[in-house]
Short mmCIF file of C-alpha atoms in Angstrom, two decimals:
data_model
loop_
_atom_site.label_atom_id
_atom_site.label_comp_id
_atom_site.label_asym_id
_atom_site.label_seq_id
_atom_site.Cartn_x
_atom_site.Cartn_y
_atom_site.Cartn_z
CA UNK Y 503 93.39 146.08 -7.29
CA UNK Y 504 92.42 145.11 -3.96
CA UNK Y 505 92.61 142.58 -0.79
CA UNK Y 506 95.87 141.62 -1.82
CA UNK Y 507 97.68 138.55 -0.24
CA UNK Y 508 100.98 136.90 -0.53
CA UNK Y 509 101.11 133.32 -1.09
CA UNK Y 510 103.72 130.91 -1.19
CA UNK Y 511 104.28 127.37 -3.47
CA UNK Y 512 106.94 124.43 -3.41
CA UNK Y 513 108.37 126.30 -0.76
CA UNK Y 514 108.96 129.71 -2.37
CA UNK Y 515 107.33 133.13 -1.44
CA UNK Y 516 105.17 135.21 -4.07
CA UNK Y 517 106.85 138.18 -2.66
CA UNK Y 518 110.32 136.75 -4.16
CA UNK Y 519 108.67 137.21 -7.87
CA UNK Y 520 107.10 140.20 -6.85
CA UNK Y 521 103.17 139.08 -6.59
CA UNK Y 522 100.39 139.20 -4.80
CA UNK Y 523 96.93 137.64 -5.21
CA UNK Y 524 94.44 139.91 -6.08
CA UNK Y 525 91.14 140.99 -8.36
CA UNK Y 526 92.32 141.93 -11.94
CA UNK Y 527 90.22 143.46 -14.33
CA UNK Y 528 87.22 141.42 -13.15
CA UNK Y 529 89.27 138.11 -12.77
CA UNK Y 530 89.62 136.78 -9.69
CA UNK Y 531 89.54 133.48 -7.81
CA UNK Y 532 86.67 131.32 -9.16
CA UNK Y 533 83.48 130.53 -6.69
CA UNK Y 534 83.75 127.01 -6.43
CA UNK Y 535 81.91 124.34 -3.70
CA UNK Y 536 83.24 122.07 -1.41
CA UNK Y 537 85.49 119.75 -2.61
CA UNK Y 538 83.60 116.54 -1.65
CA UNK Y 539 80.58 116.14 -3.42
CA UNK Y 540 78.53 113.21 -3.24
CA UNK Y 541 78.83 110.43 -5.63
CA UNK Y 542 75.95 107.94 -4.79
CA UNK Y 543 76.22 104.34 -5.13
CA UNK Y 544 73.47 102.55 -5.62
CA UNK Y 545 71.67 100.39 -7.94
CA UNK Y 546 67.36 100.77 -9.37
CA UNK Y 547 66.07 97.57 -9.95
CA UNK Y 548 62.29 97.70 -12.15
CA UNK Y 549 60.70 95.37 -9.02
CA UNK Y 550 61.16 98.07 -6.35
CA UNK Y 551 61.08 101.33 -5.80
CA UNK Y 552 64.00 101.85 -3.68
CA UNK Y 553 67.48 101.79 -5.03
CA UNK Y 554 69.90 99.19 -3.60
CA UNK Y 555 72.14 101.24 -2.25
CA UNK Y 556 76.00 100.53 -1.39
CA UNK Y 557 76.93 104.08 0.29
CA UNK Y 558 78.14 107.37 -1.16
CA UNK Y 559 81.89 108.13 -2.36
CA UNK Y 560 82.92 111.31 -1.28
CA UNK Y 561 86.51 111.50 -2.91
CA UNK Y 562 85.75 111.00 -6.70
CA UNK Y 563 86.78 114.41 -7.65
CA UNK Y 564 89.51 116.67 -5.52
CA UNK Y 565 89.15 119.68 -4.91
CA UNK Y 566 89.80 122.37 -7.59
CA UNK Y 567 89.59 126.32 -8.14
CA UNK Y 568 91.22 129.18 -9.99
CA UNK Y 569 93.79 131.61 -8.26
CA UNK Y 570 94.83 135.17 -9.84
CA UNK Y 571 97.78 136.93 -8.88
CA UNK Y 572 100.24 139.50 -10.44
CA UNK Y 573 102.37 142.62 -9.92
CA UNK Y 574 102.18 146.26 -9.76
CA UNK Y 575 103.81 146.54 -13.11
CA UNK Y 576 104.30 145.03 -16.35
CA UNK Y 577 106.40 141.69 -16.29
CA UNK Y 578 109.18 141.03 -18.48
CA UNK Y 579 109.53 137.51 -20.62
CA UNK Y 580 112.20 136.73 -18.43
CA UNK Y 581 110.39 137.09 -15.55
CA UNK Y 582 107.57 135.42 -17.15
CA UNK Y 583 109.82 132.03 -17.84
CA UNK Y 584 111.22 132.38 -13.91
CA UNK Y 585 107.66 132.35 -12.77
CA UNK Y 586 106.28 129.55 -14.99
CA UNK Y 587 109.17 127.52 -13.86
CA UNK Y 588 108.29 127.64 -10.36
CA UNK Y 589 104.73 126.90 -10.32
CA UNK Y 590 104.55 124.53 -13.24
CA UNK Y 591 105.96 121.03 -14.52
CA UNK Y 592 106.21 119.80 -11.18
CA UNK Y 593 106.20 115.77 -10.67
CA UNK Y 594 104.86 115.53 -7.47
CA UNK Y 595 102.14 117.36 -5.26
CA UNK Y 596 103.36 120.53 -3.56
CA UNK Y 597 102.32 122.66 -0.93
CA UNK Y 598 100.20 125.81 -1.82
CA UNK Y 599 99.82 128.45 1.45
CA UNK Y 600 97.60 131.50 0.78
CA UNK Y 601 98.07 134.43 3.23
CA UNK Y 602 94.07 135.55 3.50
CA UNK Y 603 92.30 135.18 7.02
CA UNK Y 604 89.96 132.66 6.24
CA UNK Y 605 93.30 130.26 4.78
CA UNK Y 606 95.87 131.38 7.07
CA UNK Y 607 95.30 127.88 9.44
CA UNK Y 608 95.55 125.39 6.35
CA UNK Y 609 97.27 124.35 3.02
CA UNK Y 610 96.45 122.50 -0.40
CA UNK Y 611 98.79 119.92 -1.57
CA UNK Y 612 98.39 120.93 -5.37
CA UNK Y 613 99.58 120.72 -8.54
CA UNK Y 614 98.89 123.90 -10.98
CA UNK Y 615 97.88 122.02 -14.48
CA UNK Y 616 97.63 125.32 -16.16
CA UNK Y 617 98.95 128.57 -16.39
CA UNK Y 618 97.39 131.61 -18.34
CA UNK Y 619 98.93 135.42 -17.83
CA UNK Y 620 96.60 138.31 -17.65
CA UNK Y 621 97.60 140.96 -19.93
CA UNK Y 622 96.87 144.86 -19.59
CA UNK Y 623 97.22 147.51 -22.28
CA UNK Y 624 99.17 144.39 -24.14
CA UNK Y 625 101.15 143.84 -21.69
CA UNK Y 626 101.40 140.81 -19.01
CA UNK Y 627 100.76 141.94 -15.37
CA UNK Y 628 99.14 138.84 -13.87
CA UNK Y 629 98.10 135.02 -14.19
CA UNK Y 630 95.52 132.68 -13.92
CA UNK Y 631 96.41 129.44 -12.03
CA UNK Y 632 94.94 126.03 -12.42
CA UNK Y 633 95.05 124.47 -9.08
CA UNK Y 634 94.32 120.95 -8.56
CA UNK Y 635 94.60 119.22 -5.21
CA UNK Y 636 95.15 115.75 -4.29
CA UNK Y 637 92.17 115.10 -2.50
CA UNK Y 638 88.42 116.90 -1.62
CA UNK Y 639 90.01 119.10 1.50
CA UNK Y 640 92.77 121.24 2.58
CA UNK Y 641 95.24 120.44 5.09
CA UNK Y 642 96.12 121.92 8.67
CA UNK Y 643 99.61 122.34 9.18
CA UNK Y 644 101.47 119.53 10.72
CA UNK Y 645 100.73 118.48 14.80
CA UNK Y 646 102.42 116.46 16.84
CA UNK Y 647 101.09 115.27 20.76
CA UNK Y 648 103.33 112.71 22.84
CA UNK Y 649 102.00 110.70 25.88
CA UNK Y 650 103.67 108.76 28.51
CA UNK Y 651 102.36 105.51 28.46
CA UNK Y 652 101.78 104.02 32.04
CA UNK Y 653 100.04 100.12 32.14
CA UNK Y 654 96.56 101.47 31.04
CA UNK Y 655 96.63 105.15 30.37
CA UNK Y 656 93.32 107.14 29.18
CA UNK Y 657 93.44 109.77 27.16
CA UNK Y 658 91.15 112.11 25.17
CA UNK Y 659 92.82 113.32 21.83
CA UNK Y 660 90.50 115.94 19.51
CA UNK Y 661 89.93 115.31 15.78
CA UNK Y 662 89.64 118.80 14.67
CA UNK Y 663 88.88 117.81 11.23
CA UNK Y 664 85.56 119.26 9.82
CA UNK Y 665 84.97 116.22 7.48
CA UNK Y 666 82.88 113.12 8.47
CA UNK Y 667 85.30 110.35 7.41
CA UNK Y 668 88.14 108.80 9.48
CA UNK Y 669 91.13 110.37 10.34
CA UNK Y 670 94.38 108.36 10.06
CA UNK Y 671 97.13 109.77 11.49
CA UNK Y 672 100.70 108.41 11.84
CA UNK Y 673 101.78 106.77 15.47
CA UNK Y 674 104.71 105.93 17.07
CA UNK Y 675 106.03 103.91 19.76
CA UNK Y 676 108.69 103.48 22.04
CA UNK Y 677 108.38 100.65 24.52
CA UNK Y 678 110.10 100.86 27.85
CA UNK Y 679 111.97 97.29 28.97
CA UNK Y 680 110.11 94.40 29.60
CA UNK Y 681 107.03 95.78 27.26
CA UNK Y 682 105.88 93.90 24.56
CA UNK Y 683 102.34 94.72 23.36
CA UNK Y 684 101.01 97.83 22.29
CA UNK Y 685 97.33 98.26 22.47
CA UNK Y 686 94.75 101.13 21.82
CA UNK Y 687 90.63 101.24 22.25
CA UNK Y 688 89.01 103.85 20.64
CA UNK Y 689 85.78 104.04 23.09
CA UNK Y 690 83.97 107.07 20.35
CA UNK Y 691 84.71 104.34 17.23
CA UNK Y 692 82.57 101.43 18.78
CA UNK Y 693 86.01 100.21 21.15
CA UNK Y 694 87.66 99.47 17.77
CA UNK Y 695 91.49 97.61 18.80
CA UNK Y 696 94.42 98.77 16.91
CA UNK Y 697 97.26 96.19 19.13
CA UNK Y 698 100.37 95.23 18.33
CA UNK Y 699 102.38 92.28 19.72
CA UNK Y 700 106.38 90.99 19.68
CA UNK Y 701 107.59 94.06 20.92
CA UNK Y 702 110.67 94.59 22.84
CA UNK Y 703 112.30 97.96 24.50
CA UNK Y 704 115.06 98.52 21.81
CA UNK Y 705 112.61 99.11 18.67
CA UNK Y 706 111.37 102.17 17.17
CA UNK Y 707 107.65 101.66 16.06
CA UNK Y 708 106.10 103.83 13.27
CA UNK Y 709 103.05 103.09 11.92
CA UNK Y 710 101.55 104.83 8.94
CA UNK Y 711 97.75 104.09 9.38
CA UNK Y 712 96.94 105.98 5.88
CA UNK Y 713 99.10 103.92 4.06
CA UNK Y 714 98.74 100.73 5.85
CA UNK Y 715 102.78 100.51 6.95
CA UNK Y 716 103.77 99.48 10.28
CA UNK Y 717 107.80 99.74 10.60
CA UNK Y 718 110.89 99.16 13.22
CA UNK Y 719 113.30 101.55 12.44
CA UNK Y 720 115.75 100.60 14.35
CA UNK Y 721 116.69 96.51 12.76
CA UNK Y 722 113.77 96.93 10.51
CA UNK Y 723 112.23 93.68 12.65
CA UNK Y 724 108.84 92.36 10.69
CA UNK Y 725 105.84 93.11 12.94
CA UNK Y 726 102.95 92.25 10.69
CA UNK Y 727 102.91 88.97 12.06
CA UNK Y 728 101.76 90.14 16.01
CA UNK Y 729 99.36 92.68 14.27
CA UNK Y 730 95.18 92.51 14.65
CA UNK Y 731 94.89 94.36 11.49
CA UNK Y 732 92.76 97.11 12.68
CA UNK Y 733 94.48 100.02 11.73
CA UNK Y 734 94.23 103.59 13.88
CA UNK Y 735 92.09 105.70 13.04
CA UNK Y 736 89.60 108.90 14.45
CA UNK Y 737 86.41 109.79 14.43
CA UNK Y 738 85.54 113.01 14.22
CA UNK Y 739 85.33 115.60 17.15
CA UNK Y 740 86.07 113.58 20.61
CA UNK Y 741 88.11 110.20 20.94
CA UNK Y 742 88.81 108.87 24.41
CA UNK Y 743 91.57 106.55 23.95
CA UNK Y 744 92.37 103.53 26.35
CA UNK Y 745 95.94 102.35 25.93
CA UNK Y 746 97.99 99.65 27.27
CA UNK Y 747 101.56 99.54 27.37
CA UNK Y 748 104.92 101.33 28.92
CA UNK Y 749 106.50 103.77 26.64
CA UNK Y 750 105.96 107.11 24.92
CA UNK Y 751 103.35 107.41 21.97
CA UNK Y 752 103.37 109.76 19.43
CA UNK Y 753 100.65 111.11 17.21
CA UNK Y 754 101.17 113.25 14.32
CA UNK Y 755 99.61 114.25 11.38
CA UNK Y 756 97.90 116.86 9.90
CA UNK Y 757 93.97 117.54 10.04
CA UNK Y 758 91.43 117.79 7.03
CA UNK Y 759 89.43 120.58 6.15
CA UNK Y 760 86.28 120.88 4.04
CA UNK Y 761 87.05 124.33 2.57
CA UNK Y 762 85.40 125.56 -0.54
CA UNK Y 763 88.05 126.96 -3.04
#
């Protein structure tokens, strides 16, 4: 055994069960490419020789590898059940955090859809995981940058995502008095207008641009009706943003990495 590394799932450490990943045996984590491979859409027609083509779909399969981990000893059955209980028969996706170098800045929100242990000498010492993520990339861990609005306020906010597709983080708002519009110009995505009208300085503005949910948590007041429908979103690398308002905004999210598993 060799390079080992702790890991943790659904919130729990490997070192509570007494593992590590490692090499066993000539098993070890599987060699596998980047997550989002190219799924071209296009049609060939018999009168022409180019295809019509309608773009390229990146997020047909997620992301998926093997991961191997065990003890330094033989493993009971009861230890065996505790273990399979907390990695499998999970309902939703759950964090996965391995502690090697080239991991230790993101996550996988994963499922493990199988579970196989490792025996030596007839007896269990390790496992093979499954692990399935929800999408092509792994996750950074969570940011969070607030800015005090001012009339029209630039600012330059970095997409550190290494993937070529749009980032859509979650933003917030809180208008000072008198304000009532919020709106933002993306000068690096063409001077694309996310703005947001029928606003008033006792509301509590979250919009999830992912998900396509603008809310007022506060009365719960129905804002759809003063939006332009352009949700926020980033391009990658540099995005000078012009905003308009009075209040403090609030970007958060997490960014996406194209690792290979």
């Amino acid at each position: 055994m060799f390079n080992t590394y702790e890991f943790s799932f659904a919130g729990e450490s490997s070192l509570m069960y007494g593992l590590m990943v490692y090499d066993f045996g000539g098993t070890s984590q599987s060699n596998v490419g980047f997550g989002n491979s190219a799924s071209i859409v296009e049609t060939r027609l018999n009168n022409r020789i180019q295809p019509v083509h309608f773009g390229v779909n990146y997020h047909s399969n997620p992301l998926e590898f093997k991961l191997v981990f065990g003890a330094d000893r033989a493993l009971d059955r009861y230890e065996l059940e505790n273990i399979s209980f907390w990695l499998t028969g999970h309902q939703e996706y759950q964090w996965l955090s391995i502690d090697q170098p080239d991991l230790e800045r993101v996550q996988f929100r994963c499922l493990i859809t199988s579970l196989t242990p490792l025996t030596h000498g007839w007896l269990p010492v390790a496992f093979e995981a499954t692990i399935r993520c929800d999408c092509p990339y792994a996750y950074g861990f969570p940011f969070e940058k607030s800015y005090q609005i001012k009339d029209v306020t630039r600012l330059l906010f970095r997409n550190e995502s290494s993937m070529r597709e749009y980032l859509k983080p979650v933003i917030s708002f809180k208008p000072n008095h008198g304000i009532t519009e919020l709106k933002i110009v993306n000068k690096n995505d063409n001077n694309r207008i996310f703005s947001l009208s029928g606003l008033s300085s006792n509301m509590d503005i979250v919009i999830d641009n992912n998900n396509g949910i603008i809310q007022e948590t506060n009365y719960g007041y129905n804002l759809y009706d003063g939006f332009n429908l352009n949700f926020f979103r980033l391009v990658h690398g540099d995005n000078i943003l012009e905003v308009t308002g009075d209040g403090v905004l609030t970007i958060s999210g997490r960014f996406l990495y194209n690792v290979a598993g």
